Amino acid sequence: KRLAASVISLMVGYSNSLGMEAARGSVTMGSCTSSYKKILSRALELYGRITDRRYPIRRMNLSLGRLERESCRQLELFSDPAWEERERRLAGAALKIKKRYGKNALLRGMDLQTAGTAMERNRQIGGHKSGC
């Protein structure tokens, strides 16, 4: 959608039987970005900071905030616009392939292992079993 975000918010909910409140947190990025790698690295950093790994996780919600159009954002001094454009074109090509050939056309290697669930979940309705 050609949007860039500068805030990542994460909510991690634990099992209700534990009686624990959900862990919540947010992090502001240095500047607005639509880069998958930048957003993922900051989200994983936030996850590691707020999550208690001793307890099983039941719910997770990730949201991006302070959205603005990519065309209106200000470039950083040390950013590489050509690299960001290449990443954007690559993501667009992946979306086109999945739209044309189906969600299972592009998979990661870990999804092909015996414990991988991506192919099965792609065949389900909304990622859930339909009751059949």
XYZ file of N, CA and C in Angstrom:
396
model
N 0.818 -1.198 0.000
C 0.000 0.000 0.000
C 0.859 1.258 0.000
N 2.169 1.069 -0.110
C 3.105 2.206 -0.170
C 3.051 3.069 1.089
N 2.989 2.413 2.261
C 2.996 3.129 3.537
C 4.269 2.793 4.298
N 4.685 3.725 5.152
C 5.850 3.523 6.014
C 5.426 3.782 7.451
N 6.021 3.044 8.392
C 5.658 3.156 9.803
C 6.878 3.564 10.625
N 6.608 4.210 11.761
C 7.715 4.575 12.647
C 7.533 4.007 14.059
N 6.424 3.317 14.335
C 6.184 2.729 15.653
C 5.711 1.288 15.478
N 6.251 0.388 16.309
C 5.818 -1.007 16.342
C 5.251 -1.274 17.728
N 4.041 -1.841 17.794
C 3.427 -2.221 19.067
C 3.179 -3.718 19.056
N 3.419 -4.346 20.205
C 3.278 -5.795 20.314
C 2.543 -6.141 21.599
N 1.578 -7.073 21.498
C 0.876 -7.610 22.657
C 1.041 -9.125 22.606
N 1.495 -9.706 23.707
C 1.674 -11.146 23.814
C 0.813 -11.629 24.965
N -0.182 -12.477 24.675
C -1.092 -12.991 25.690
C -0.747 -14.412 26.068
N -0.828 -14.687 27.353
C -0.538 -16.015 27.875
C -1.845 -16.755 28.142
N -1.753 -18.016 28.501
C -2.921 -18.833 28.793
C -3.725 -18.216 29.942
N -5.056 -18.238 29.838
C -5.920 -17.692 30.893
C -5.769 -18.459 32.200
N -5.399 -19.723 32.127
C -5.266 -20.524 33.336
C -4.101 -20.055 34.216
N -3.177 -19.303 33.649
C -2.038 -18.804 34.419
C -2.403 -17.569 35.235
N -3.451 -16.872 34.824
C -3.860 -15.658 35.521
C -2.900 -14.489 35.323
N -2.129 -14.541 34.270
C -1.167 -13.473 33.988
C -1.764 -12.464 33.020
N -1.375 -11.218 33.173
C -1.785 -10.202 32.208
C -0.919 -10.315 30.965
N -1.443 -9.831 29.874
C -0.696 -9.847 28.624
C 0.487 -8.891 28.713
N 1.569 -9.260 28.053
C 2.740 -8.397 27.984
C 2.540 -7.436 26.819
N 2.775 -6.160 27.058
C 2.587 -5.147 26.025
C 3.814 -4.262 25.944
N 4.090 -3.788 24.740
C 5.195 -2.864 24.579
C 5.179 -2.253 23.198
N 5.918 -1.179 23.053
C 6.063 -0.553 21.746
C 7.460 0.022 21.642
N 7.894 0.191 20.433
C 9.219 0.742 20.169
C 9.108 1.707 18.993
N 9.806 2.815 19.111
C 9.850 3.800 18.030
C 11.112 3.558 17.223
N 10.955 3.471 15.932
C 12.108 3.286 15.057
C 12.733 4.653 14.793
N 13.954 4.666 14.331
C 14.650 5.921 14.090
C 13.942 6.817 13.083
N 13.341 6.211 12.085
C 12.621 6.964 11.064
C 11.541 6.067 10.483
N 10.670 6.641 9.675
C 9.634 5.851 9.004
C 10.292 4.891 8.017
N 9.790 3.677 8.002
C 10.331 2.692 7.076
C 9.259 1.702 6.666
N 9.442 1.126 5.508
C 8.590 0.023 5.064
C 9.447 -1.213 4.832
N 10.695 -1.165 5.260
C 11.636 -2.258 5.068
C 11.283 -3.437 5.962
N 11.081 -4.592 5.352
C 10.752 -5.821 6.076
C 11.848 -6.155 7.075
N 13.101 -6.048 6.659
C 14.217 -6.405 7.533
C 14.308 -5.487 8.747
N 14.123 -4.196 8.548
C 14.204 -3.252 9.661
C 13.051 -3.467 10.644
N 11.857 -3.654 10.117
C 10.685 -3.854 10.974
C 10.808 -5.173 11.728
N 11.224 -6.231 11.057
C 11.356 -7.536 11.695
C 12.404 -7.515 12.802
N 13.539 -6.886 12.565
C 14.580 -6.868 13.589
C 14.127 -6.110 14.832
N 13.434 -4.986 14.649
C 12.943 -4.224 15.807
C 11.815 -4.968 16.522
N 10.955 -5.674 15.764
C 9.866 -6.440 16.374
C 10.424 -7.610 17.200
N 11.440 -8.286 16.703
C 12.054 -9.379 17.451
C 12.765 -8.861 18.701
N 13.378 -7.712 18.601
C 14.011 -7.081 19.757
C 12.965 -6.763 20.830
N 11.828 -6.214 20.412
C 10.738 -5.898 21.331
C 10.165 -7.176 21.947
N 9.977 -8.204 21.148
C 9.469 -9.491 21.625
C 10.378 -10.051 22.713
N 11.671 -10.026 22.484
C 12.625 -10.535 23.459
C 12.616 -9.747 24.763
N 12.318 -8.463 24.671
C 12.330 -7.602 25.851
C 11.088 -7.790 26.720
N 9.905 -7.978 26.112
C 8.668 -7.980 26.900
C 8.146 -9.366 27.238
N 8.594 -10.411 26.558
C 8.016 -11.743 26.714
C 8.692 -12.525 27.835
N 7.886 -13.217 28.633
C 8.385 -14.130 29.650
C 8.378 -15.521 29.029
N 9.539 -16.040 28.726
C 9.651 -17.289 27.970
C 9.349 -18.537 28.784
N 9.084 -18.385 30.059
C 8.762 -19.549 30.896
C 7.325 -20.017 30.684
N 6.480 -19.180 30.085
C 5.052 -19.485 29.965
C 4.643 -19.614 28.505
N 3.675 -20.503 28.219
C 3.215 -20.662 26.832
C 2.418 -19.448 26.356
N 2.606 -19.105 25.119
C 1.919 -17.963 24.508
C 0.692 -18.462 23.773
N -0.441 -17.771 23.955
C -1.695 -18.162 23.304
C -2.154 -17.148 22.256
N -1.812 -15.891 22.438
C -2.250 -14.839 21.520
C -1.095 -13.889 21.243
N -1.112 -13.309 20.051
C -0.104 -12.320 19.714
C -0.711 -11.309 18.750
N -0.417 -10.041 18.974
C -0.917 -8.984 18.112
C 0.221 -8.013 17.837
N 0.531 -7.809 16.580
C 1.580 -6.892 16.155
C 0.938 -5.808 15.311
N 1.213 -4.560 15.628
C 0.649 -3.475 14.824
C 1.715 -2.421 14.569
N 1.552 -1.739 13.456
C 2.464 -0.667 13.068
C 1.708 0.653 13.154
N 2.369 1.673 13.665
C 1.710 2.957 13.860
C 2.481 4.111 13.258
N 1.852 5.274 13.362
C 2.378 6.512 12.765
C 2.706 6.286 11.289
N 1.683 5.837 10.575
C 1.841 5.543 9.158
C 1.830 6.822 8.339
N 2.630 6.820 7.305
C 2.604 7.908 6.331
C 2.971 7.332 4.970
N 2.641 8.049 3.946
C 2.944 7.584 2.595
C 4.450 7.570 2.382
N 4.906 6.550 1.670
C 6.340 6.454 1.404
C 6.853 7.646 0.619
N 6.039 8.172 -0.264
C 6.479 9.293 -1.093
C 6.674 10.572 -0.283
N 6.039 10.661 0.899
C 6.131 11.876 1.719
C 7.203 11.794 2.798
N 7.802 10.614 2.977
C 8.753 10.488 4.076
C 10.108 11.081 3.711
N 10.826 11.469 4.749
C 12.132 12.072 4.567
C 13.200 10.984 4.638
N 14.146 11.019 3.708
C 15.198 10.015 3.686
C 16.234 10.311 4.760
N 16.866 9.242 5.255
C 17.937 9.388 6.220
C 19.250 9.637 5.488
N 20.198 10.173 6.202
C 21.494 10.477 5.612
C 22.227 9.211 5.165
N 22.142 8.142 5.976
C 22.893 6.931 5.678
C 22.031 5.814 5.099
N 20.819 6.107 4.690
C 19.967 5.069 4.101
C 20.285 4.926 2.619
N 19.946 3.758 2.093
C 20.185 3.465 0.683
C 18.840 3.279 -0.010
N 18.354 4.314 -0.699
C 17.038 4.207 -1.364
C 16.992 3.099 -2.412
N 18.114 2.815 -3.061
C 18.134 1.762 -4.074
C 17.899 0.399 -3.426
N 18.475 0.165 -2.245
C 18.283 -1.094 -1.532
C 16.822 -1.247 -1.104
N 16.224 -0.159 -0.597
C 14.821 -0.216 -0.176
C 13.902 -0.447 -1.369
N 14.217 0.147 -2.506
C 13.413 -0.059 -3.716
C 13.531 -1.508 -4.189
N 14.736 -2.082 -4.104
C 14.937 -3.481 -4.484
C 14.128 -4.404 -3.575
N 14.131 -4.126 -2.274
C 13.361 -4.927 -1.330
C 11.861 -4.814 -1.621
N 11.405 -3.632 -1.976
C 9.990 -3.408 -2.299
C 9.592 -4.164 -3.572
N 10.451 -4.128 -4.595
C 10.165 -4.851 -5.841
C 10.144 -6.354 -5.605
N 11.047 -6.846 -4.766
C 11.093 -8.273 -4.450
C 9.817 -8.713 -3.740
N 9.346 -7.916 -2.774
C 8.096 -8.234 -2.074
C 6.912 -8.195 -3.044
N 6.902 -7.240 -3.958
C 5.836 -7.147 -4.957
C 5.830 -8.350 -5.882
N 7.016 -8.812 -6.276
C 7.108 -9.989 -7.141
C 6.604 -11.228 -6.413
N 6.937 -11.357 -5.125
C 6.460 -12.501 -4.343
C 4.935 -12.489 -4.247
N 4.339 -11.318 -4.044
C 2.878 -11.218 -3.987
C 2.232 -11.605 -5.307
N 2.827 -11.180 -6.418
C 2.286 -11.526 -7.731
C 2.345 -13.036 -7.975
N 3.454 -13.661 -7.578
C 3.598 -15.113 -7.747
C 2.550 -15.854 -6.916
N 2.375 -15.443 -5.668
C 1.398 -16.098 -4.799
C -0.021 -15.890 -5.304
N -0.304 -14.718 -5.845
C -1.646 -14.455 -6.366
C -1.926 -15.311 -7.596
N -0.926 -15.484 -8.438
C -1.126 -16.216 -9.683
C -1.105 -17.737 -9.485
N -0.169 -18.235 -8.647
C 0.029 -19.674 -8.530
C -0.422 -20.255 -7.188
N -0.897 -19.432 -6.267
C -1.355 -19.922 -4.970
C -0.341 -19.661 -3.872
N -0.823 -19.743 -2.644
C 0.015 -19.417 -1.492
C 1.174 -20.376 -1.301
N 1.034 -21.609 -1.762
C 2.096 -22.593 -1.584
C 3.150 -22.538 -2.687
N 3.080 -21.552 -3.570
C 4.061 -21.425 -4.641
C 5.423 -21.002 -4.106
N 5.451 -20.173 -3.066
C 6.694 -19.735 -2.435
C 6.660 -20.116 -0.965
N 7.648 -20.912 -0.547
C 7.736 -21.338 0.842
C 9.179 -21.231 1.312
N 9.362 -21.120 2.605
C 10.699 -21.158 3.187
C 11.086 -22.614 3.385
N 12.371 -22.860 3.497
C 12.862 -24.221 3.677
C 12.315 -24.889 4.922
N 12.168 -24.109 5.998
C 11.669 -24.696 7.250
C 10.217 -25.145 7.127
N 9.477 -24.576 6.179
C 8.089 -24.976 5.980
C 7.978 -26.361 5.339
N 9.059 -26.837 4.740
C 9.056 -28.152 4.095
C 9.495 -29.262 5.040
N 9.935 -28.925 6.256
C 10.317 -29.944 7.225
C 9.070 -30.640 7.757
N 9.269 -31.744 8.459
C 8.130 -32.536 8.939
C 7.263 -31.756 9.926
N 7.836 -30.851 10.709
C 7.060 -30.073 11.678
C 6.493 -28.794 11.064
N 6.785 -28.526 9.801
C 6.294 -27.316 9.145
C 4.785 -27.345 8.952
N 4.134 -26.219 9.189
C 2.669 -26.168 9.089
C 2.175 -25.191 8.028
N 3.073 -24.490 7.352
C 2.651 -23.441 6.426
C 1.775 -23.980 5.293
N 2.167 -25.071 4.680
C 1.396 -25.600 3.547
C -0.005 -26.022 3.985
N -0.091 -26.666 5.147
C -1.395 -27.093 5.665
C -2.266 -25.884 6.000
N -1.684 -24.882 6.646
C -2.448 -23.694 7.039
C -2.888 -22.884 5.820
N -2.083 -22.877 4.760
C -2.462 -22.168 3.542
C -3.682 -22.782 2.878
N -3.912 -24.077 3.114
C -5.071 -24.743 2.525
C -6.343 -24.559 3.354
N -6.198 -24.059 4.580
C -7.350 -23.907 5.465
C -8.012 -22.547 5.260
N -9.181 -22.398 5.843
C -9.924 -21.148 5.748
C -9.475 -20.241 6.885
N -8.806 -19.165 6.559
C -8.333 -18.230 7.581
C -7.291 -18.827 8.498
N -6.595 -19.890 8.069
C -5.595 -20.527 8.891
C -6.153 -21.470 9.943
N -7.472 -21.731 9.873
C -8.127 -22.608 10.847
C -8.822 -23.745 10.126
N -9.034 -24.824 10.842
C -9.781 -25.944 10.273
C -11.228 -25.521 10.108
N -11.823 -25.922 9.013
C -13.188 -25.472 8.707
C -14.252 -26.375 9.302
N -13.870 -27.356 10.081
C -14.860 -28.235 10.711
C -15.133 -29.482 9.915
N -14.508 -29.641 8.761
C -14.717 -30.835 7.936
C -13.769 -31.930 8.323
